[in-house]
Amino acid sequence: MTHLPPKDRDIAMVFQNYALYPHMTTAANMGFALKIACMPKPRVRQRVEEAAAVLDLEEYLDRKPKSLSGGQRQRVAMGRAIVREPRVFLMDEPLSNLDAKLRVQTRTQIAVLQRRLGTTTVYVTHDQVEAMTMGDRLAVMKDGVLQQVGTPKEVFAHPANTFVAGFIGSPAMNLFRLPLTADGAQLGGLAVPLPRTVLRAVAAEDVTGITLGVRPEQFQVLPPEDLETPALDLVIDTVEDTGAVAYLHATAKLGQDLVPVVVRLPGRPTQDKGSSLRITMRGDAVHCFSTRTGLRLAGDTGSVQAHAHATEQTVPADESSPRDMASVHPAGSPAQSAPASEEAATD
């Protein structure tokens, strides 16, 4: 592939910019590449009509781009690629110019279309939700370097490093840099026992701390009347109520530092901004990473359970199928809990 000239690669691209010819009709735009290839007109018309039927564009074939909506223009751009019947589709952030509602609708259509055509598709996007929902395999990248490859479930459940952990999942995983205790680590009033294999891996690096990751849904809120169970105390800064779930953006005082924490709750929230909250962690909650390299520590299976004990608080760092689709994501810092800019691709 690398050493073949572009005309021999049999790849069709869909760009972020639709790149439609404004003076041509939908049918003419879709069939332009076939016309340049000197394909007979009846055959061109047949392929255009077949693609239009797949994309629900049959009634728009005689319209020009200026009379089409953003979603319809995107489907025309996809139809122009489909009529070529390539071996591989390359899609470079094709939904970034659409509004939120249309993005959700169109990404579903693309996923259904890909399954129907059975053509390998490489889909590049900054939106990790697109990658997780559309990809059969994800390839996560940072600064041009491949970080991890796997199915969406594998990457979500076992992130290879803190960058992947902080990027895959919405909201991002909470990352805490903590000093080690004799049996594990301490997060506020929560004693987190760690497997011996993890402790040995930390000792081999000759460091005294560890980075623990906890996803927002793994926290459990204690009843207001329960003041006896040791827990991590939070003050709620913002409540995001989406109807089905709520996200509590809070601050925990650990030692002398204020650390941001995000908690996901099912249903409608009863907590308000400014109120206090006491939380503990469910089982299978903790992911362990090296503070030196950011890599997942050997022996961490992602199933470490936290236990509540009344102990002194510790101080975290300021870390803040044969045919398939896959996804790639670059940018951010491995030590960040919420990367500023990310990118993803799908094959």
Short mmCIF file of C-alpha atoms in Angstrom, two decimals, residues 30-263:
data_model
loop_
_atom_site.label_atom_id
_atom_site.label_comp_id
_atom_site.label_asym_id
_atom_site.label_seq_id
_atom_site.Cartn_x
_atom_site.Cartn_y
_atom_site.Cartn_z
CA MET A 30 -21.72 11.11 -6.68
CA GLY A 31 -20.83 9.85 -10.15
CA PHE A 32 -18.02 12.28 -10.95
CA ALA A 33 -15.17 9.89 -10.13
CA LEU A 34 -16.73 7.19 -12.30
CA LYS A 35 -17.14 9.67 -15.15
CA ILE A 36 -13.43 10.60 -14.90
CA ALA A 37 -12.64 6.87 -15.02
CA CYS A 38 -14.56 6.70 -18.35
CA MET A 39 -17.16 4.25 -17.06
CA PRO A 40 -20.18 3.90 -19.37
CA LYS A 41 -23.02 6.28 -18.48
CA PRO A 42 -25.64 3.54 -17.86
CA ARG A 43 -23.31 1.83 -15.42
CA VAL A 44 -22.57 5.14 -13.66
CA ARG A 45 -26.28 5.84 -13.32
CA GLN A 46 -26.92 2.37 -11.94
CA ARG A 47 -24.22 2.70 -9.26
CA VAL A 48 -25.41 6.19 -8.29
CA GLU A 49 -28.99 5.00 -7.92
CA GLU A 50 -27.90 1.99 -5.85
CA ALA A 51 -25.87 4.19 -3.53
CA ALA A 52 -28.68 6.74 -3.29
CA ALA A 53 -31.07 3.97 -2.24
CA VAL A 54 -28.67 2.87 0.50
CA LEU A 55 -28.22 6.45 1.74
CA ASP A 56 -31.87 7.49 1.35
CA LEU A 57 -30.97 10.16 -1.21
CA GLU A 58 -33.19 9.08 -4.10
CA GLU A 59 -35.42 12.15 -3.96
CA TYR A 60 -32.43 14.51 -3.85
CA LEU A 61 -30.51 13.30 -6.92
CA ASP A 62 -31.51 16.34 -9.01
CA ARG A 63 -30.78 18.89 -6.30
CA LYS A 64 -27.60 20.94 -5.96
CA PRO A 65 -25.62 21.12 -2.68
CA LYS A 66 -26.95 24.57 -1.70
CA SER A 67 -30.46 23.12 -1.35
CA LEU A 68 -29.35 20.23 0.89
CA SER A 69 -28.97 20.12 4.66
CA GLY A 70 -25.64 19.41 6.34
CA GLY A 71 -26.54 15.79 6.95
CA GLN A 72 -27.68 15.32 3.36
CA ARG A 73 -24.45 16.85 2.03
CA GLN A 74 -22.47 14.46 4.22
CA ARG A 75 -24.40 11.52 2.81
CA VAL A 76 -23.69 12.77 -0.74
CA ALA A 77 -19.98 12.84 0.10
CA MET A 78 -20.27 9.28 1.41
CA GLY A 79 -22.21 8.25 -1.68
CA ARG A 80 -19.42 9.58 -3.89
CA ALA A 81 -17.06 7.19 -2.08
CA ILE A 82 -19.50 4.25 -2.09
CA VAL A 83 -20.11 4.25 -5.85
CA ARG A 84 -16.43 3.48 -6.41
CA GLU A 85 -16.82 0.19 -4.50
CA PRO A 86 -13.33 0.48 -2.97
CA ARG A 87 -11.53 -2.04 -0.80
CA VAL A 88 -11.09 0.49 2.03
CA PHE A 89 -12.90 3.65 3.17
CA LEU A 90 -10.91 6.44 4.85
CA MET A 91 -13.10 8.87 6.80
CA ASP A 92 -11.40 11.95 8.22
CA GLU A 93 -13.67 13.45 10.89
CA PRO A 94 -16.71 13.42 8.59
CA LEU A 95 -19.16 14.51 11.31
CA SER A 96 -17.27 17.43 12.86
CA ASN A 97 -19.24 20.05 10.90
CA LEU A 98 -22.64 18.74 12.04
CA ASP A 99 -24.64 19.81 15.07
CA ALA A 100 -24.92 17.50 18.09
CA LYS A 101 -28.27 15.90 17.16
CA LEU A 102 -27.27 15.32 13.55
CA ARG A 103 -23.92 13.85 14.63
CA VAL A 104 -25.68 11.17 16.66
CA GLN A 105 -28.07 10.39 13.82
CA THR A 106 -25.40 10.30 11.12
CA ARG A 107 -22.90 8.19 13.08
CA THR A 108 -25.62 5.57 13.51
CA GLN A 109 -26.26 5.63 9.76
CA ILE A 110 -22.53 5.26 9.03
CA ALA A 111 -22.23 2.28 11.38
CA VAL A 112 -25.27 0.56 9.83
CA LEU A 113 -23.98 1.30 6.34
CA GLN A 114 -20.54 -0.11 7.11
CA ARG A 115 -22.06 -3.34 8.41
CA ARG A 116 -24.21 -3.61 5.28
CA LEU A 117 -21.37 -2.99 2.84
CA GLY A 118 -18.83 -5.07 4.75
CA THR A 119 -15.98 -2.76 3.71
CA THR A 120 -13.06 -2.10 6.03
CA THR A 121 -13.30 1.50 7.24
CA VAL A 122 -10.64 3.64 8.88
CA TYR A 123 -12.45 6.41 10.76
CA VAL A 124 -10.45 9.28 12.29
CA THR A 125 -12.11 11.37 14.99
CA HIS A 126 -11.33 13.50 18.05
CA ASP A 127 -14.59 12.33 19.62
CA GLN A 128 -13.98 9.26 21.78
CA VAL A 129 -17.75 8.63 21.99
CA GLU A 130 -17.84 8.20 18.20
CA ALA A 131 -14.89 5.81 18.38
CA MET A 132 -16.38 3.76 21.22
CA THR A 133 -19.83 3.45 19.64
CA MET A 134 -18.78 2.92 16.02
CA GLY A 135 -15.50 1.01 16.15
CA ASP A 136 -14.95 -2.73 16.27
CA ARG A 137 -11.32 -2.03 17.21
CA LEU A 138 -9.71 1.09 18.61
CA ALA A 139 -6.20 2.33 17.94
CA VAL A 140 -5.43 5.09 20.42
CA MET A 141 -2.66 7.50 19.46
CA LYS A 142 -0.82 10.37 21.14
CA ASP A 143 1.60 12.65 19.33
CA GLY A 144 1.75 10.18 16.45
CA VAL A 145 2.67 7.25 18.71
CA LEU A 146 0.37 4.24 19.03
CA GLN A 147 -0.67 3.84 22.67
CA GLN A 148 -3.06 0.86 22.61
CA VAL A 149 -5.04 -1.33 20.22
CA GLY A 150 -8.05 -3.43 21.19
CA THR A 151 -11.81 -3.71 21.19
CA PRO A 152 -13.74 -0.85 22.84
CA LYS A 153 -14.47 -3.08 25.85
CA GLU A 154 -10.81 -4.07 26.24
CA VAL A 155 -9.52 -0.52 26.00
CA PHE A 156 -12.15 0.75 28.43
CA ALA A 157 -11.64 -2.06 30.97
CA HIS A 158 -7.83 -2.28 30.77
CA PRO A 159 -6.29 1.03 29.62
CA ALA A 160 -2.59 0.65 28.86
CA ASN A 161 -1.54 3.95 30.44
CA THR A 162 -2.85 7.08 32.10
CA PHE A 163 -3.39 8.83 28.77
CA VAL A 164 -5.73 6.11 27.52
CA ALA A 165 -7.39 5.92 30.95
CA GLY A 166 -8.06 9.65 30.99
CA PHE A 167 -9.30 9.75 27.41
CA ILE A 168 -11.51 6.69 26.96
CA GLY A 169 -14.68 7.10 28.94
CA SER A 170 -16.96 10.09 29.41
CA PRO A 171 -16.48 11.73 31.84
CA ALA A 172 -12.82 10.86 32.11
CA MET A 173 -11.38 8.53 34.72
CA ASN A 174 -10.37 10.19 37.99
CA LEU A 175 -6.59 9.88 38.44
CA PHE A 176 -4.95 10.24 41.85
CA ARG A 177 -1.23 10.13 42.59
CA LEU A 178 -0.86 8.69 46.09
CA PRO A 179 1.97 7.57 48.37
CA LEU A 180 2.11 3.86 49.19
CA THR A 181 1.22 2.33 52.54
CA ALA A 182 2.30 -1.07 53.82
CA ASP A 183 -0.57 -2.88 52.05
CA GLY A 184 -1.56 -0.48 49.31
CA ALA A 185 -2.53 3.18 49.09
CA GLN A 186 -4.73 5.60 50.99
CA LEU A 187 -7.37 7.83 49.38
CA GLY A 188 -8.87 9.98 52.08
CA GLY A 189 -10.57 7.62 54.51
CA LEU A 190 -10.45 4.79 52.01
CA ALA A 191 -7.72 2.20 52.37
CA VAL A 192 -7.01 0.66 48.97
CA PRO A 193 -5.27 -2.72 49.29
CA LEU A 194 -3.18 -3.59 46.27
CA PRO A 195 -2.06 -6.97 44.94
CA ARG A 196 1.46 -8.02 45.87
CA THR A 197 2.36 -8.13 42.20
CA VAL A 198 1.49 -4.43 41.91
CA LEU A 199 3.46 -3.56 45.04
CA ARG A 200 6.46 -5.48 43.71
CA ALA A 201 6.20 -3.66 40.38
CA VAL A 202 6.23 -0.31 42.19
CA ALA A 203 9.17 -1.39 44.35
CA ALA A 204 11.10 -2.42 41.23
CA GLU A 205 10.78 1.14 39.91
CA ASP A 206 12.24 2.47 43.17
CA VAL A 207 9.42 4.96 43.68
CA THR A 208 7.26 5.63 46.72
CA GLY A 209 3.99 6.52 45.01
CA ILE A 210 1.40 5.11 42.66
CA THR A 211 -1.24 6.55 40.33
CA LEU A 212 -4.72 5.14 40.97
CA GLY A 213 -7.56 5.55 38.50
CA VAL A 214 -11.24 5.35 39.44
CA ARG A 215 -14.06 5.83 36.95
CA PRO A 216 -16.94 8.15 37.99
CA GLU A 217 -19.48 5.29 37.99
CA GLN A 218 -17.43 3.27 40.47
CA PHE A 219 -18.05 5.66 43.34
CA GLN A 220 -20.92 4.98 45.71
CA VAL A 221 -22.64 7.76 47.66
CA LEU A 222 -23.28 7.10 51.34
CA PRO A 223 -26.62 8.14 52.91
CA PRO A 224 -26.52 11.53 54.67
CA GLU A 225 -27.31 9.87 57.99
CA ASP A 226 -24.31 7.54 57.70
CA LEU A 227 -21.57 9.42 59.48
CA GLU A 228 -19.79 6.39 60.86
CA THR A 229 -18.51 4.72 57.69
CA PRO A 230 -15.11 6.17 56.75
CA ALA A 231 -15.33 7.80 53.35
CA LEU A 232 -13.94 10.44 51.04
CA ASP A 233 -15.55 13.81 51.79
CA LEU A 234 -16.50 16.00 48.83
CA VAL A 235 -18.01 19.43 48.26
CA ILE A 236 -20.12 19.61 45.09
CA ASP A 237 -19.13 22.35 42.65
CA THR A 238 -21.50 21.60 39.76
CA VAL A 239 -24.34 19.16 39.05
CA GLU A 240 -24.92 18.01 35.46
CA ASP A 241 -28.40 16.50 35.29
CA THR A 242 -28.93 14.69 31.97
CA GLY A 243 -32.17 13.00 33.04
CA ALA A 244 -31.09 9.36 32.97
CA VAL A 245 -27.85 10.00 34.89
CA ALA A 246 -26.26 12.86 36.80
CA TYR A 247 -22.62 13.89 37.00
CA LEU A 248 -21.41 15.53 40.19
CA HIS A 249 -18.28 17.63 39.73
CA ALA A 250 -16.86 18.00 43.20
CA THR A 251 -13.72 18.87 45.13
CA ALA A 252 -12.01 16.74 47.77
CA LYS A 253 -9.59 18.19 50.30
CA LEU A 254 -6.75 15.73 50.63
CA GLY A 255 -4.09 17.00 52.94
CA GLN A 256 -3.46 20.60 51.91
CA ASP A 257 -4.59 20.14 48.31
CA LEU A 258 -8.00 20.48 46.68
CA VAL A 259 -8.49 17.70 44.14
CA PRO A 260 -11.29 17.58 41.51
CA VAL A 261 -13.43 14.43 41.56
CA VAL A 262 -16.26 13.43 39.19
CA VAL A 263 -19.01 11.09 40.41
#
